[in-house]
Backbone as JSON Lines, residues from 0, in Angstrom:
{"i":0,"aa":"S","n":[0.11,1.87,15.93],"ca":[0.98,0.72,15.73],"c":[0.64,0.05,14.4]}
{"i":1,"aa":"F","n":[1.61,-0.66,13.86],"ca":[1.43,-1.33,12.57],"c":[0.44,-2.48,12.71]}
{"i":2,"aa":"Q","n":[-0.51,-2.54,11.81],"ca":[-1.46,-3.65,11.72],"c":[-1.23,-4.37,10.41]}
{"i":3,"aa":"Y","n":[-1.23,-5.69,10.43],"ca":[-0.91,-6.46,9.24],"c":[-1.98,-6.35,8.17]}
{"i":4,"aa":"G","n":[-3.22,-6.47,8.51],"ca":[-4.31,-6.4,7.54],"c":[-5.05,-5.08,7.69]}
{"i":5,"aa":"Y","n":[-6.36,-5.13,7.53],"ca":[-7.22,-3.98,7.78],"c":[-6.98,-2.82,6.82]}
{"i":6,"aa":"Y","n":[-6.69,-3.14,5.57],"ca":[-6.44,-2.11,4.56],"c":[-7.66,-1.21,4.38]}
{"i":7,"aa":"W","n":[-8.85,-1.79,4.29],"ca":[-10.06,-0.98,4.08],"c":[-10.33,-0.11,5.3]}
{"i":8,"aa":"R","n":[-10.09,-0.64,6.5],"ca":[-10.29,0.16,7.72],"c":[-9.36,1.37,7.7]}
{"i":9,"aa":"E","n":[-8.12,1.16,7.26],"ca":[-7.18,2.28,7.19],"c":[-7.59,3.29,6.11]}
{"i":10,"aa":"A","n":[-8.17,2.81,5.02],"ca":[-8.68,3.73,3.99],"c":[-9.8,4.58,4.57]}
{"i":11,"aa":"D","n":[-10.66,3.97,5.38],"ca":[-11.73,4.73,6.04],"c":[-11.16,5.73,7.05]}
{"i":12,"aa":"D","n":[-10.1,5.34,7.76],"ca":[-9.45,6.27,8.69],"c":[-8.86,7.46,7.92]}
{"i":13,"aa":"L","n":[-8.25,7.17,6.78],"ca":[-7.7,8.24,5.95],"c":[-8.81,9.17,5.47]}
{"i":14,"aa":"H","n":[-9.96,8.6,5.13],"ca":[-11.1,9.41,4.72],"c":[-11.54,10.33,5.85]}
{"i":15,"aa":"A","n":[-11.56,9.82,7.07],"ca":[-11.93,10.66,8.22],"c":[-10.94,11.82,8.36]}
{"i":16,"aa":"A","n":[-9.66,11.55,8.11],"ca":[-8.66,12.62,8.19],"c":[-8.88,13.66,7.09]}
{"i":17,"aa":"T","n":[-9.16,13.23,5.87],"ca":[-9.39,14.19,4.79],"c":[-10.66,15.0,5.06]}
{"i":18,"aa":"Q","n":[-11.67,14.35,5.62],"ca":[-12.9,15.06,5.95],"c":[-12.66,16.1,7.03]}
{"i":19,"aa":"H","n":[-11.79,15.8,7.97],"ca":[-11.42,16.76,9.01],"c":[-10.84,18.02,8.36]}
{"i":20,"aa":"F","n":[-9.92,17.84,7.41],"ca":[-9.32,18.98,6.74],"c":[-10.34,19.73,5.89]}
{"i":21,"aa":"H","n":[-11.23,19.0,5.23],"ca":[-12.3,19.67,4.47],"c":[-13.15,20.53,5.4]}
{"i":22,"aa":"G","n":[-13.4,20.02,6.61],"ca":[-14.17,20.77,7.58],"c":[-13.47,22.05,8.04]}
{"i":23,"aa":"L","n":[-12.18,22.09,7.89],"ca":[-11.4,23.29,8.23],"c":[-11.18,24.17,7.0]}
{"i":24,"aa":"N","n":[-11.95,23.89,5.94],"ca":[-11.82,24.6,4.66],"c":[-10.42,24.45,4.05]}
{"i":25,"aa":"R","n":[-9.84,23.29,4.23],"ca":[-8.55,22.96,3.62],"c":[-8.8,21.95,2.52]}
{"i":26,"aa":"L","n":[-8.13,22.13,1.42],"ca":[-8.28,21.24,0.28],"c":[-7.19,20.17,0.31]}
{"i":27,"aa":"V","n":[-7.58,18.92,0.29],"ca":[-6.63,17.82,0.2],"c":[-6.51,17.48,-1.29]}
{"i":28,"aa":"T","n":[-5.36,17.79,-1.86],"ca":[-5.2,17.62,-3.31],"c":[-4.5,16.32,-3.68]}
{"i":29,"aa":"A","n":[-3.8,15.71,-2.73],"ca":[-3.08,14.47,-3.04],"c":[-2.94,13.65,-1.77]}
{"i":30,"aa":"I","n":[-2.89,12.33,-1.95],"ca":[-2.56,11.43,-0.86],"c":[-1.44,10.52,-1.33]}
{"i":31,"aa":"V","n":[-0.51,10.26,-0.43],"ca":[0.7,9.5,-0.75],"c":[0.83,8.37,0.26]}
{"i":32,"aa":"G","n":[1.17,7.17,-0.23],"ca":[1.4,6.05,0.67],"c":[2.58,5.22,0.21]}
{"i":33,"aa":"H","n":[3.27,4.64,1.17],"ca":[4.41,3.77,0.9],"c":[4.12,2.37,1.41]}
{"i":34,"aa":"S","n":[4.43,1.36,0.62],"ca":[4.3,-0.04,0.98],"c":[2.84,-0.35,1.31]}
{"i":35,"aa":"K","n":[2.52,-0.71,2.54],"ca":[1.12,-0.96,2.88],"c":[0.29,0.3,2.69]}
{"i":36,"aa":"G","n":[0.87,1.44,3.05],"ca":[0.16,2.72,2.89],"c":[-0.18,3.01,1.44]}
{"i":37,"aa":"A","n":[0.64,2.5,0.51],"ca":[0.35,2.67,-0.92],"c":[-0.93,1.92,-1.29]}
{"i":38,"aa":"G","n":[-1.06,0.72,-0.76],"ca":[-2.29,-0.02,-0.99],"c":[-3.49,0.7,-0.41]}
{"i":39,"aa":"V","n":[-3.3,1.28,0.75],"ca":[-4.39,2.0,1.42],"c":[-4.84,3.2,0.59]}
{"i":40,"aa":"V","n":[-3.89,3.98,0.04],"ca":[-4.31,5.15,-0.73],"c":[-5.01,4.74,-2.03]}
{"i":41,"aa":"L","n":[-4.6,3.61,-2.61],"ca":[-5.3,3.13,-3.81],"c":[-6.71,2.66,-3.47]}
{"i":42,"aa":"L","n":[-6.86,1.97,-2.35],"ca":[-8.2,1.56,-1.92],"c":[-9.06,2.78,-1.63]}
{"i":43,"aa":"Y","n":[-8.46,3.78,-1.0],"ca":[-9.16,5.04,-0.73],"c":[-9.7,5.62,-2.03]}
{"i":44,"aa":"A","n":[-8.84,5.71,-3.04],"ca":[-9.25,6.28,-4.33],"c":[-10.34,5.45,-4.99]}
{"i":45,"aa":"S","n":[-10.36,4.16,-4.73],"ca":[-11.39,3.31,-5.34],"c":[-12.74,3.47,-4.65]}
{"i":46,"aa":"K","n":[-12.72,3.9,-3.39],"ca":[-13.96,4.0,-2.61],"c":[-14.49,5.44,-2.55]}
{"i":47,"aa":"Y","n":[-13.59,6.39,-2.44],"ca":[-13.97,7.8,-2.31],"c":[-13.49,8.53,-3.55]}
{"i":48,"aa":"N","n":[-14.19,9.54,-3.93],"ca":[-13.85,10.27,-5.15],"c":[-13.57,11.74,-4.84]}
{"i":49,"aa":"D","n":[-12.85,11.98,-3.73],"ca":[-12.66,13.36,-3.31],"c":[-11.21,13.83,-3.36]}
{"i":50,"aa":"V","n":[-10.29,12.98,-3.75],"ca":[-8.89,13.36,-3.94],"c":[-8.5,12.92,-5.34]}
{"i":51,"aa":"K","n":[-7.98,13.84,-6.12],"ca":[-7.74,13.58,-7.54],"c":[-6.3,13.21,-7.89]}
{"i":52,"aa":"T","n":[-5.43,13.09,-6.89],"ca":[-4.04,12.7,-7.14],"c":[-3.62,11.71,-6.06]}
{"i":53,"aa":"V","n":[-3.15,10.54,-6.5],"ca":[-2.74,9.47,-5.59],"c":[-1.34,9.02,-5.97]}
{"i":54,"aa":"V","n":[-0.49,8.85,-4.94],"ca":[0.87,8.39,-5.17],"c":[1.08,7.06,-4.44]}
{"i":55,"aa":"N","n":[1.39,6.05,-5.22],"ca":[1.62,4.69,-4.77],"c":[3.13,4.44,-4.8]}
{"i":56,"aa":"I","n":[3.76,4.45,-3.63],"ca":[5.2,4.22,-3.55],"c":[5.43,2.8,-3.05]}
{"i":57,"aa":"S","n":[5.93,1.96,-3.92],"ca":[6.29,0.58,-3.58],"c":[5.11,-0.22,-3.03]}
{"i":58,"aa":"G","n":[3.95,-0.04,-3.64],"ca":[2.77,-0.79,-3.21],"c":[2.77,-2.21,-3.75]}
{"i":59,"aa":"R","n":[2.07,-3.09,-3.02],"ca":[1.95,-4.5,-3.43],"c":[0.65,-4.68,-4.2]}
{"i":60,"aa":"Y","n":[0.75,-5.26,-5.39],"ca":[-0.42,-5.49,-6.24],"c":[-1.22,-6.7,-5.77]}
{"i":61,"aa":"D","n":[-0.53,-7.8,-5.48],"ca":[-1.2,-9.03,-5.06],"c":[-0.92,-9.23,-3.57]}
{"i":62,"aa":"L","n":[-1.9,-8.98,-2.73],"ca":[-1.69,-9.05,-1.29],"c":[-1.54,-10.48,-0.77]}
{"i":63,"aa":"K","n":[-1.74,-11.46,-1.64],"ca":[-1.47,-12.84,-1.26],"c":[0.03,-13.15,-1.35]}
{"i":64,"aa":"A","n":[0.76,-12.32,-2.06],"ca":[2.21,-12.53,-2.23],"c":[2.96,-11.98,-1.02]}
{"i":65,"aa":"G","n":[4.14,-12.54,-0.78],"ca":[5.02,-12.04,0.26],"c":[4.71,-12.5,1.67]}
{"i":66,"aa":"I","n":[3.65,-13.25,1.84],"ca":[3.25,-13.65,3.19],"c":[4.21,-14.69,3.76]}
{"i":67,"aa":"E","n":[4.52,-15.7,2.97],"ca":[5.42,-16.75,3.46],"c":[6.8,-16.19,3.79]}
{"i":68,"aa":"E","n":[7.27,-15.24,2.98],"ca":[8.58,-14.63,3.26],"c":[8.56,-13.9,4.6]}
{"i":69,"aa":"R","n":[7.43,-13.29,4.94],"ca":[7.34,-12.52,6.18],"c":[7.0,-13.4,7.38]}
{"i":70,"aa":"L","n":[6.08,-14.36,7.19],"ca":[5.58,-15.14,8.32],"c":[6.21,-16.53,8.44]}
{"i":71,"aa":"G","n":[6.87,-16.98,7.39],"ca":[7.51,-18.3,7.42],"c":[6.62,-19.37,6.84]}
{"i":72,"aa":"K","n":[7.24,-20.51,6.61],"ca":[6.5,-21.66,6.05],"c":[5.43,-22.12,7.04]}
{"i":73,"aa":"N","n":[4.4,-22.72,6.53],"ca":[3.3,-23.25,7.33],"c":[2.64,-22.18,8.21]}
{"i":74,"aa":"Y","n":[2.64,-20.94,7.71],"ca":[2.09,-19.85,8.51],"c":[0.62,-20.05,8.84]}
{"i":75,"aa":"M","n":[-0.15,-20.6,7.91],"ca":[-1.58,-20.75,8.15],"c":[-1.83,-21.78,9.25]}
{"i":76,"aa":"E","n":[-1.09,-22.88,9.23],"ca":[-1.25,-23.88,10.28],"c":[-0.84,-23.31,11.64]}
{"i":77,"aa":"R","n":[0.26,-22.57,11.66],"ca":[0.75,-21.99,12.92],"c":[-0.23,-20.96,13.48]}
{"i":78,"aa":"I","n":[-0.77,-20.13,12.6],"ca":[-1.68,-19.08,13.09],"c":[-3.01,-19.69,13.54]}
{"i":79,"aa":"K","n":[-3.44,-20.75,12.87],"ca":[-4.68,-21.4,13.31],"c":[-4.47,-22.1,14.64]}
{"i":80,"aa":"E","n":[-3.29,-22.65,14.86],"ca":[-3.0,-23.34,16.11],"c":[-2.83,-22.37,17.28]}
{"i":81,"aa":"D","n":[-2.06,-21.3,17.07],"ca":[-1.74,-20.38,18.15],"c":[-2.65,-19.15,18.21]}
{"i":82,"aa":"G","n":[-3.34,-18.85,17.11],"ca":[-4.2,-17.68,17.05],"c":[-3.48,-16.43,16.56]}
{"i":83,"aa":"F","n":[-2.15,-16.49,16.48],"ca":[-1.37,-15.34,16.04],"c":[0.06,-15.78,15.72]}
{"i":84,"aa":"I","n":[0.77,-14.9,15.06],"ca":[2.21,-15.04,14.83],"c":[2.83,-13.7,15.17]}
{"i":85,"aa":"D","n":[3.83,-13.71,16.03],"ca":[4.58,-12.49,16.32],"c":[5.73,-12.38,15.33]}
{"i":86,"aa":"V","n":[5.83,-11.22,14.7],"ca":[6.88,-10.97,13.72],"c":[7.91,-10.05,14.34]}
{"i":87,"aa":"K","n":[9.13,-10.49,14.34],"ca":[10.25,-9.69,14.86],"c":[11.07,-9.22,13.67]}
{"i":88,"aa":"R","n":[11.28,-7.92,13.59],"ca":[12.07,-7.35,12.5],"c":[13.24,-6.59,13.09]}
{"i":89,"aa":"P","n":[14.46,-6.99,12.75],"ca":[15.62,-6.26,13.27],"c":[15.61,-4.81,12.79]}
{"i":90,"aa":"G","n":[15.86,-3.9,13.71],"ca":[15.92,-2.49,13.35],"c":[14.57,-1.85,13.12]}
{"i":91,"aa":"S","n":[13.49,-2.57,13.41],"ca":[12.15,-2.04,13.18],"c":[11.25,-2.54,14.31]}
{"i":92,"aa":"S","n":[10.03,-2.05,14.34],"ca":[9.13,-2.47,15.41],"c":[8.57,-3.86,15.12]}
{"i":93,"aa":"D","n":[8.28,-4.57,16.2],"ca":[7.67,-5.89,16.09],"c":[6.15,-5.71,15.97]}
{"i":94,"aa":"Y","n":[5.5,-6.73,15.45],"ca":[4.04,-6.68,15.37],"c":[3.47,-8.07,15.42]}
{"i":95,"aa":"R","n":[2.17,-8.15,15.68],"ca":[1.46,-9.42,15.79],"c":[0.49,-9.56,14.62]}
{"i":96,"aa":"V","n":[0.5,-10.73,13.99],"ca":[-0.44,-11.05,12.93],"c":[-1.45,-12.03,13.5]}
{"i":97,"aa":"T","n":[-2.72,-11.63,13.51],"ca":[-3.79,-12.5,13.98],"c":[-4.42,-13.19,12.78]}
{"i":98,"aa":"L","n":[-5.18,-14.23,13.05],"ca":[-5.9,-14.9,11.97],"c":[-6.84,-13.91,11.28]}
{"i":99,"aa":"E","n":[-7.54,-13.09,12.07],"ca":[-8.45,-12.1,11.5],"c":[-7.72,-11.13,10.56]}
{"i":100,"aa":"S","n":[-6.56,-10.62,10.99],"ca":[-5.84,-9.66,10.16],"c":[-5.27,-10.33,8.9]}
{"i":101,"aa":"L","n":[-4.83,-11.57,9.04],"ca":[-4.32,-12.31,7.87],"c":[-5.44,-12.54,6.86]}
{"i":102,"aa":"L","n":[-6.59,-12.98,7.33],"ca":[-7.72,-13.22,6.42],"c":[-8.18,-11.93,5.77]}
{"i":103,"aa":"D","n":[-8.14,-10.82,6.53],"ca":[-8.5,-9.53,5.96],"c":[-7.57,-9.18,4.8]}
{"i":104,"aa":"R","n":[-6.28,-9.39,4.98],"ca":[-5.33,-9.11,3.9],"c":[-5.6,-10.01,2.71]}
{"i":105,"aa":"L","n":[-5.81,-11.3,2.95],"ca":[-6.05,-12.24,1.86],"c":[-7.33,-11.93,1.1]}
{"i":106,"aa":"D","n":[-8.3,-11.31,1.77],"ca":[-9.58,-10.96,1.13],"c":[-9.56,-9.61,0.42]}
{"i":107,"aa":"T","n":[-8.48,-8.87,0.55],"ca":[-8.41,-7.54,-0.07],"c":[-7.94,-7.69,-1.52]}
{"i":108,"aa":"N","n":[-8.78,-7.26,-2.44],"ca":[-8.54,-7.44,-3.87],"c":[-8.1,-6.11,-4.49]}
{"i":109,"aa":"M","n":[-6.79,-5.93,-4.6],"ca":[-6.26,-4.7,-5.17],"c":[-6.65,-4.55,-6.65]}
{"i":110,"aa":"H","n":[-6.65,-5.64,-7.38],"ca":[-7.01,-5.58,-8.8],"c":[-8.42,-5.01,-8.97]}
{"i":111,"aa":"G","n":[-9.37,-5.6,-8.26],"ca":[-10.75,-5.13,-8.34],"c":[-10.9,-3.69,-7.89]}
{"i":112,"aa":"A","n":[-10.18,-3.32,-6.83],"ca":[-10.26,-1.95,-6.34],"c":[-9.7,-0.97,-7.37]}
{"i":113,"aa":"C","n":[-8.58,-1.32,-7.98],"ca":[-7.97,-0.43,-8.97],"c":[-8.91,-0.18,-10.15]}
{"i":114,"aa":"L","n":[-9.7,-1.17,-10.5],"ca":[-10.66,-0.99,-11.59],"c":[-11.74,0.02,-11.23]}
{"i":115,"aa":"Q","n":[-11.93,0.3,-9.94],"ca":[-12.96,1.23,-9.48],"c":[-12.47,2.67,-9.35]}
{"i":116,"aa":"I","n":[-11.16,2.89,-9.54],"ca":[-10.64,4.25,-9.4],"c":[-11.1,5.1,-10.57]}
{"i":117,"aa":"D","n":[-11.65,6.26,-10.27],"ca":[-12.18,7.17,-11.28],"c":[-11.09,7.55,-12.29]}
{"i":118,"aa":"T","n":[-11.45,7.63,-13.55],"ca":[-10.47,7.94,-14.59],"c":[-9.95,9.37,-14.47]}
{"i":119,"aa":"E","n":[-10.63,10.22,-13.71],"ca":[-10.15,11.59,-13.48],"c":[-9.06,11.64,-12.41]}
{"i":120,"aa":"C","n":[-8.9,10.57,-11.66],"ca":[-7.9,10.52,-10.61],"c":[-6.54,10.16,-11.22]}
{"i":121,"aa":"R","n":[-5.57,11.05,-11.01],"ca":[-4.21,10.78,-11.51],"c":[-3.48,9.9,-10.49]}
{"i":122,"aa":"V","n":[-2.83,8.85,-10.99],"ca":[-2.11,7.93,-10.11],"c":[-0.66,7.85,-10.56]}
{"i":123,"aa":"L","n":[0.25,8.01,-9.62],"ca":[1.67,7.81,-9.85],"c":[2.1,6.58,-9.07]}
{"i":124,"aa":"T","n":[2.78,5.67,-9.75],"ca":[3.42,4.54,-9.06],"c":[4.92,4.73,-9.18]}
{"i":125,"aa":"V","n":[5.59,4.71,-8.02],"ca":[7.05,4.78,-7.97],"c":[7.52,3.49,-7.31]}
{"i":126,"aa":"H","n":[8.54,2.89,-7.88],"ca":[9.06,1.64,-7.32],"c":[10.56,1.58,-7.57]}
{"i":127,"aa":"G","n":[11.27,0.99,-6.64],"ca":[12.7,0.8,-6.8],"c":[13.0,-0.48,-7.55]}
{"i":128,"aa":"S","n":[13.96,-0.42,-8.46],"ca":[14.3,-1.61,-9.25],"c":[14.98,-2.69,-8.4]}
{"i":129,"aa":"S","n":[15.53,-2.32,-7.24],"ca":[16.22,-3.28,-6.37],"c":[15.44,-3.57,-5.09]}
{"i":130,"aa":"D","n":[14.14,-3.36,-5.13],"ca":[13.29,-3.63,-3.97],"c":[13.18,-5.13,-3.77]}
{"i":131,"aa":"T","n":[13.62,-5.63,-2.62],"ca":[13.54,-7.06,-2.32],"c":[12.34,-7.39,-1.42]}
{"i":132,"aa":"V","n":[11.63,-6.37,-0.93],"ca":[10.45,-6.59,-0.11],"c":[9.23,-6.78,-0.99]}
{"i":133,"aa":"I","n":[9.05,-5.89,-1.96],"ca":[7.95,-5.98,-2.93],"c":[8.59,-5.85,-4.31]}
{"i":134,"aa":"S","n":[8.4,-6.85,-5.12],"ca":[9.03,-6.89,-6.43],"c":[8.59,-5.73,-7.31]}
{"i":135,"aa":"V","n":[9.51,-5.24,-8.12],"ca":[9.2,-4.18,-9.08],"c":[8.12,-4.64,-10.06]}
{"i":136,"aa":"E","n":[7.94,-5.93,-10.21],"ca":[6.88,-6.46,-11.09],"c":[5.5,-5.98,-10.65]}
{"i":137,"aa":"D","n":[5.33,-5.74,-9.35],"ca":[4.05,-5.22,-8.86],"c":[3.75,-3.87,-9.49]}
{"i":138,"aa":"A","n":[4.78,-3.04,-9.65],"ca":[4.6,-1.72,-10.26],"c":[4.11,-1.86,-11.7]}
{"i":139,"aa":"F","n":[4.66,-2.81,-12.42],"ca":[4.24,-3.02,-13.8],"c":[2.81,-3.54,-13.87]}
{"i":140,"aa":"Q","n":[2.39,-4.31,-12.87],"ca":[1.0,-4.77,-12.84],"c":[0.04,-3.61,-12.62]}
{"i":141,"aa":"F","n":[0.41,-2.69,-11.73],"ca":[-0.42,-1.49,-11.55],"c":[-0.5,-0.7,-12.86]}
{"i":142,"aa":"A","n":[0.63,-0.59,-13.54],"ca":[0.67,0.18,-14.79],"c":[-0.24,-0.41,-15.85]}
{"i":143,"aa":"Q","n":[-0.4,-1.71,-15.84],"ca":[-1.25,-2.37,-16.84],"c":[-2.73,-2.13,-16.6]}
{"i":144,"aa":"I","n":[-3.14,-1.94,-15.36],"ca":[-4.57,-1.89,-15.06],"c":[-5.09,-0.49,-14.79]}
{"i":145,"aa":"L","n":[-4.25,0.4,-14.25],"ca":[-4.72,1.72,-13.87],"c":[-4.78,2.66,-15.07]}
{"i":146,"aa":"T","n":[-5.87,3.38,-15.19],"ca":[-5.96,4.43,-16.21],"c":[-5.41,5.7,-15.6]}
{"i":147,"aa":"N","n":[-5.08,6.68,-16.43],"ca":[-4.56,7.97,-15.96],"c":[-3.39,7.74,-15.0]}
{"i":148,"aa":"H","n":[-2.48,6.86,-15.4],"ca":[-1.4,6.36,-14.56],"c":[-0.03,6.72,-15.12]}
{"i":149,"aa":"T","n":[0.88,7.05,-14.22],"ca":[2.28,7.29,-14.58],"c":[3.13,6.34,-13.75]}
{"i":150,"aa":"L","n":[4.08,5.68,-14.39],"ca":[4.98,4.75,-13.72],"c":[6.39,5.33,-13.75]}
{"i":151,"aa":"H","n":[7.04,5.31,-12.59],"ca":[8.43,5.76,-12.51],"c":[9.23,4.73,-11.7]}
{"i":152,"aa":"I","n":[10.2,4.1,-12.35],"ca":[11.08,3.15,-11.69],"c":[12.38,3.87,-11.35]}
{"i":153,"aa":"I","n":[12.79,3.78,-10.1],"ca":[14.05,4.39,-9.68],"c":[15.1,3.28,-9.67]}
{"i":154,"aa":"E","n":[16.03,3.39,-10.59],"ca":[17.07,2.37,-10.76],"c":[17.94,2.27,-9.52]}
{"i":155,"aa":"G","n":[18.09,1.03,-9.02],"ca":[18.95,0.76,-7.89],"c":[18.33,1.0,-6.54]}
{"i":156,"aa":"A","n":[17.12,1.55,-6.49],"ca":[16.49,1.87,-5.2],"c":[15.94,0.61,-4.54]}
{"i":157,"aa":"D","n":[16.14,0.54,-3.21],"ca":[15.57,-0.54,-2.42],"c":[14.19,-0.12,-1.9]}
{"i":158,"aa":"H","n":[13.61,-0.92,-1.03],"ca":[12.26,-0.66,-0.54],"c":[12.17,0.65,0.26]}
{"i":159,"aa":"S","n":[13.24,0.99,0.95],"ca":[13.26,2.21,1.76],"c":[13.87,3.39,1.03]}
{"i":160,"aa":"Y","n":[14.28,3.19,-0.21],"ca":[14.9,4.25,-1.02],"c":[16.12,4.83,-0.28]}
{"i":161,"aa":"T","n":[16.87,3.94,0.36],"ca":[17.97,4.34,1.24],"c":[18.89,5.37,0.63]}
{"i":162,"aa":"N","n":[19.37,5.14,-0.57],"ca":[20.28,6.08,-1.23],"c":[19.61,6.86,-2.35]}
{"i":163,"aa":"H","n":[18.28,6.88,-2.35],"ca":[17.54,7.5,-3.46],"c":[16.39,8.39,-2.97]}
{"i":164,"aa":"Q","n":[16.46,8.86,-1.74],"ca":[15.35,9.63,-1.2],"c":[15.17,10.97,-1.89]}
{"i":165,"aa":"N","n":[16.24,11.61,-2.3],"ca":[16.11,12.89,-3.01],"c":[15.42,12.7,-4.36]}
{"i":166,"aa":"E","n":[15.78,11.64,-5.08],"ca":[15.13,11.37,-6.36],"c":[13.65,11.04,-6.15]}
{"i":167,"aa":"L","n":[13.36,10.23,-5.14],"ca":[11.97,9.89,-4.83],"c":[11.17,11.15,-4.54]}
{"i":168,"aa":"A","n":[11.69,12.0,-3.67],"ca":[10.99,13.24,-3.32],"c":[10.76,14.11,-4.54]}
{"i":169,"aa":"S","n":[11.75,14.23,-5.4],"ca":[11.63,15.04,-6.6],"c":[10.55,14.51,-7.53]}
{"i":170,"aa":"V","n":[10.52,13.2,-7.74],"ca":[9.51,12.59,-8.62],"c":[8.1,12.83,-8.07]}
{"i":171,"aa":"V","n":[7.93,12.63,-6.78],"ca":[6.61,12.79,-6.17],"c":[6.16,14.24,-6.2]}
{"i":172,"aa":"V","n":[7.02,15.16,-5.79],"ca":[6.65,16.57,-5.77],"c":[6.33,17.08,-7.18]}
{"i":173,"aa":"N","n":[7.12,16.71,-8.16],"ca":[6.87,17.14,-9.54],"c":[5.56,16.59,-10.07]}
{"i":174,"aa":"F","n":[5.16,15.39,-9.65],"ca":[3.89,14.83,-10.08],"c":[2.71,15.55,-9.43]}
{"i":175,"aa":"I","n":[2.85,15.9,-8.18],"ca":[1.76,16.54,-7.44],"c":[1.53,17.97,-7.9]}
{"i":176,"aa":"K","n":[2.58,18.65,-8.35],"ca":[2.45,20.06,-8.77],"c":[1.38,20.26,-9.8]}
C-alpha cells in the first residue's frame, strides 16, 4: 500500500530486491521510479553504489512542497490533533498520513542526497511540461545539481503521461540501452 513518507525505508527495500537478484546471478543495470518512486531511486543511488543507471520520472526535488495541496490548509495542526489525515483521491486508492510519516517526508533532504550520488552513475530525469502534481521546475532543479545527468521534458505531458506514454517509454528505453 502507498505510504506517504518513509522514502529511505523504501530505498532500503529496493536494495533488498536488487540484492535478491544479485544472489540469483542477475545483474540489475537500471532502476526506474515515478513520482515518489523517483525520489526513492535517487535516494537509493545516493546510499548504494551498485546500480549505475537511474531514471527519475516526475520526481519531486523539494519534499516540503506540495503538502498543503495534498493535505489541505492547517495540515500540521490537524495531524497533531487527530494523529493522522486520511487522503481520498478520486479514481485512485486512499491512504493515511500519520505525523510520523509526514515528519519523515519533511526530514528527507533530496538536495543533500543528490550530492552523494556517484559521478559514475548516469541519471535521467523525465518530466512533463504540463504536470500539475509536481512542477516541471523540480526537473530543472535536479538538472542543476546532478552530475552525469540528462534532462528530457515531454511537452504537454501530465503527471501520468496520459497521452505521452509511448514517448516516455521510448526516452527511458533509449537511455537505458
